[in-house]
C-alpha positions as a LaTeX table, in Angstrom:
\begin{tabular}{lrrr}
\hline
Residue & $x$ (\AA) & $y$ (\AA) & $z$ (\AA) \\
\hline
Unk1 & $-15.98$ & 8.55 & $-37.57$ \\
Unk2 & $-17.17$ & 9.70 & $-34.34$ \\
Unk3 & $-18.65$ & 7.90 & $-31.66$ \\
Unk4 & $-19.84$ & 8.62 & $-28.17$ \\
Unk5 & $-20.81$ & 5.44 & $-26.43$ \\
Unk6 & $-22.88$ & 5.89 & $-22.80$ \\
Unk7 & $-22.69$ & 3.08 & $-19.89$ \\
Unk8 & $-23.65$ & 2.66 & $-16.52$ \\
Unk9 & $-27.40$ & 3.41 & $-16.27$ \\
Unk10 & $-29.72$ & 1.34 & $-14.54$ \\
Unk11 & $-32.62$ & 1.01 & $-11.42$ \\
Unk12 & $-30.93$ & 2.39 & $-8.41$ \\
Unk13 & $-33.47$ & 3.70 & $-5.14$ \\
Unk14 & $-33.35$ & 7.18 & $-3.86$ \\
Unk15 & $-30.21$ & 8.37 & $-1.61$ \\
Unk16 & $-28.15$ & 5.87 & $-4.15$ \\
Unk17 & $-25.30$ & 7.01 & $-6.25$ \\
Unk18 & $-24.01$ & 5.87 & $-10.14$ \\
Unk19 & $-21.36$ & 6.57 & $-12.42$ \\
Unk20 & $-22.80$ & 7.03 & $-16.33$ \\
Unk21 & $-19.73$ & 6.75 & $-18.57$ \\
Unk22 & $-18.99$ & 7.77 & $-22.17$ \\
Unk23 & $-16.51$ & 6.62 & $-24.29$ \\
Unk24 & $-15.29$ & 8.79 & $-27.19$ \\
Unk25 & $-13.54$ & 8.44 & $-30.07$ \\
Unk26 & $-9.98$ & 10.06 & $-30.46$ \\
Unk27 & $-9.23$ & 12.30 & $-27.58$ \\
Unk28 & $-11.65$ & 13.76 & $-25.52$ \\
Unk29 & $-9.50$ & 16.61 & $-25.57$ \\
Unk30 & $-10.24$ & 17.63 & $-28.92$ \\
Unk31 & $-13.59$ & 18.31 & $-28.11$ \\
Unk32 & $-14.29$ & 22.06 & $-27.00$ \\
Unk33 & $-16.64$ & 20.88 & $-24.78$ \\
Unk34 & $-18.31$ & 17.73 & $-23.55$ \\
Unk35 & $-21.54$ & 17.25 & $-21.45$ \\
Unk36 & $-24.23$ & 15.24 & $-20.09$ \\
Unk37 & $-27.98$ & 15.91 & $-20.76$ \\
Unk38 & $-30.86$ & 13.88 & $-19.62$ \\
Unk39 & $-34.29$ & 13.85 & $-21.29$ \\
Unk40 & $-36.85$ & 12.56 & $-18.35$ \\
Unk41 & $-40.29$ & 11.23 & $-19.40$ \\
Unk42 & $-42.71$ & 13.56 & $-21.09$ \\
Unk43 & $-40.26$ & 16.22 & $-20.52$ \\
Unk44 & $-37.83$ & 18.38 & $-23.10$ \\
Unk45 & $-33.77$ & 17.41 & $-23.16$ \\
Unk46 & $-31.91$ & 19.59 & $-20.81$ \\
Unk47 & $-27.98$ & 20.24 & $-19.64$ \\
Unk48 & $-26.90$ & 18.30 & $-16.97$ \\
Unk49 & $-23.60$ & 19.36 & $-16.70$ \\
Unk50 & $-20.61$ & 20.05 & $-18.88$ \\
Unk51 & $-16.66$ & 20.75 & $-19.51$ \\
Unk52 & $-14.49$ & 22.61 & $-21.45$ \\
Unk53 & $-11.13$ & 21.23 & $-23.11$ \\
Unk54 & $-9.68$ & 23.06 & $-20.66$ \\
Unk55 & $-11.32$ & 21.59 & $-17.43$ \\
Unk56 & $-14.06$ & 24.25 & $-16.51$ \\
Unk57 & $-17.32$ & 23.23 & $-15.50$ \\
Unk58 & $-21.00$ & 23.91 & $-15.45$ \\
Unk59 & $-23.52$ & 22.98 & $-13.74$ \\
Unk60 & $-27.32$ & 22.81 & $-13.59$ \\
Unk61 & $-28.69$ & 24.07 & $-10.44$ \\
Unk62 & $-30.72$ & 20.74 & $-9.96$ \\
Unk63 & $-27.48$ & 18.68 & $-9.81$ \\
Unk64 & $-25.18$ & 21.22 & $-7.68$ \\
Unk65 & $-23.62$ & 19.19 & $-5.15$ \\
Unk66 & $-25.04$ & 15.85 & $-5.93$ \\
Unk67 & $-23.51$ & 15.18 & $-9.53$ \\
Unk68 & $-19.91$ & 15.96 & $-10.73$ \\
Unk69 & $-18.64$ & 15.60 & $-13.92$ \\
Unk70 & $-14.97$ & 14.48 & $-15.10$ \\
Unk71 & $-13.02$ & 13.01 & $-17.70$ \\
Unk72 & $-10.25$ & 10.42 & $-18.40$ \\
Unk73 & $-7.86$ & 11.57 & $-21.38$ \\
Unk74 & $-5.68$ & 8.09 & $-21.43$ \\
Unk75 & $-9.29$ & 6.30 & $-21.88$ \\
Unk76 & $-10.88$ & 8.74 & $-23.75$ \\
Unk77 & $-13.86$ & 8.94 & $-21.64$ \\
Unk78 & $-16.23$ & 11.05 & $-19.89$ \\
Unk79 & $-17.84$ & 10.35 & $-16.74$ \\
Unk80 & $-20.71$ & 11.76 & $-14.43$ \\
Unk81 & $-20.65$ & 10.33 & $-10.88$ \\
Unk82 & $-24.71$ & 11.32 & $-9.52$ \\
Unk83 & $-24.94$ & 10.67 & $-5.82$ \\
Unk84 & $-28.13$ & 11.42 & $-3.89$ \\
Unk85 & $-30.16$ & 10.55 & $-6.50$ \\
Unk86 & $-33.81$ & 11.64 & $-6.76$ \\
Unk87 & $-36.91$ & 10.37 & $-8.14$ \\
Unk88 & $-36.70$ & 13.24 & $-10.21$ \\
Unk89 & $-33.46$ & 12.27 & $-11.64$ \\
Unk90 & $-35.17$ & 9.69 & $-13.55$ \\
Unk91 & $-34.38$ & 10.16 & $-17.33$ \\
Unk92 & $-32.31$ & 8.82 & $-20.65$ \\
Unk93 & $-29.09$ & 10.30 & $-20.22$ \\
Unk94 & $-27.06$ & 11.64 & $-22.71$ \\
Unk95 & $-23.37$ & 11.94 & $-23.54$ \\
Unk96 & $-22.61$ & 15.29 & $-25.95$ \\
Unk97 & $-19.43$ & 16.86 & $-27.31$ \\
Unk98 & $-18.85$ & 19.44 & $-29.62$ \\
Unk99 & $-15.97$ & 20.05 & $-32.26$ \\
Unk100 & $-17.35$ & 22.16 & $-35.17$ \\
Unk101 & $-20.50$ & 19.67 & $-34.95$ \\
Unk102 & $-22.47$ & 18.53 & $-31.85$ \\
Unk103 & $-22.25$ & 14.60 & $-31.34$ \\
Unk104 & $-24.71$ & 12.41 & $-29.28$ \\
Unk105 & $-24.62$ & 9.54 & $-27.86$ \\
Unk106 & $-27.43$ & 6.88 & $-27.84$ \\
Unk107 & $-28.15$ & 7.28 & $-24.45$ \\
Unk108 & $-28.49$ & 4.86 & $-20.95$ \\
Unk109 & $-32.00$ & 4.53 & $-19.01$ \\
Unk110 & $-31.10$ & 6.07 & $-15.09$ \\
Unk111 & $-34.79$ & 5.46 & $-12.74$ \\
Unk112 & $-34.26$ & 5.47 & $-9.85$ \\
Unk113 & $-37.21$ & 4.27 & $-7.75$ \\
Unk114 & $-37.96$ & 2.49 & $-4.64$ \\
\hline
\end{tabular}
């Protein structure tokens, strides 16, 4: 069956940087595409960032130049490093992929707050 497994969240304070991770099951290469969304407080789930099977990526114009997301084939796993993190960044983060059906992971608490 598949699973998408998220890591790496936690309290960081502004200006700091984290890595989220997602594990996937099989290879990530199978998947058309594979993202990150985040989901902050009060607030409706929206696209962090994402990539294609064949390496393109997107962007949300919130994250451009701060967050930049990549993959691992031999581990099967998806990451998103987020540097200059904002209050604002605060949110459940969310690892997705798509192959006929959209997948979602549980998700991993980021705040980030002095």
């Amino acid at each position: 069956q598949v699973q998408l497994v998220e890591s790496g969240g936690g309290l960081v304070q502004p200006g700091g940087s984290l890595r989220l991770s997602c594990a996937a099951s099989g290879s990530i290469f199978s998947y058309s595409t594979m993202g990150w969304y985040r989901q902050g407080p009060g607030k409706e789930r929206e696209l962090v960032a994402d990539i294609t099977s064949g390496g393109s990526t997107n962007y949300a114009d919130f994250v451009k130049g701060r967050f930049t997301i990549s993959r691992d084939g031999a581990r099967s796993t998806l990451y998103l490093q987020m540097n200059s993190l904002k209050p604002e960044d605060t949110a459940v983060y969310y690892c997705n992929g798509r192959r006929g059906f959209t997948y979602w992971g549980q998700g991993t608490q980021v705040t980030v707050s002095s």
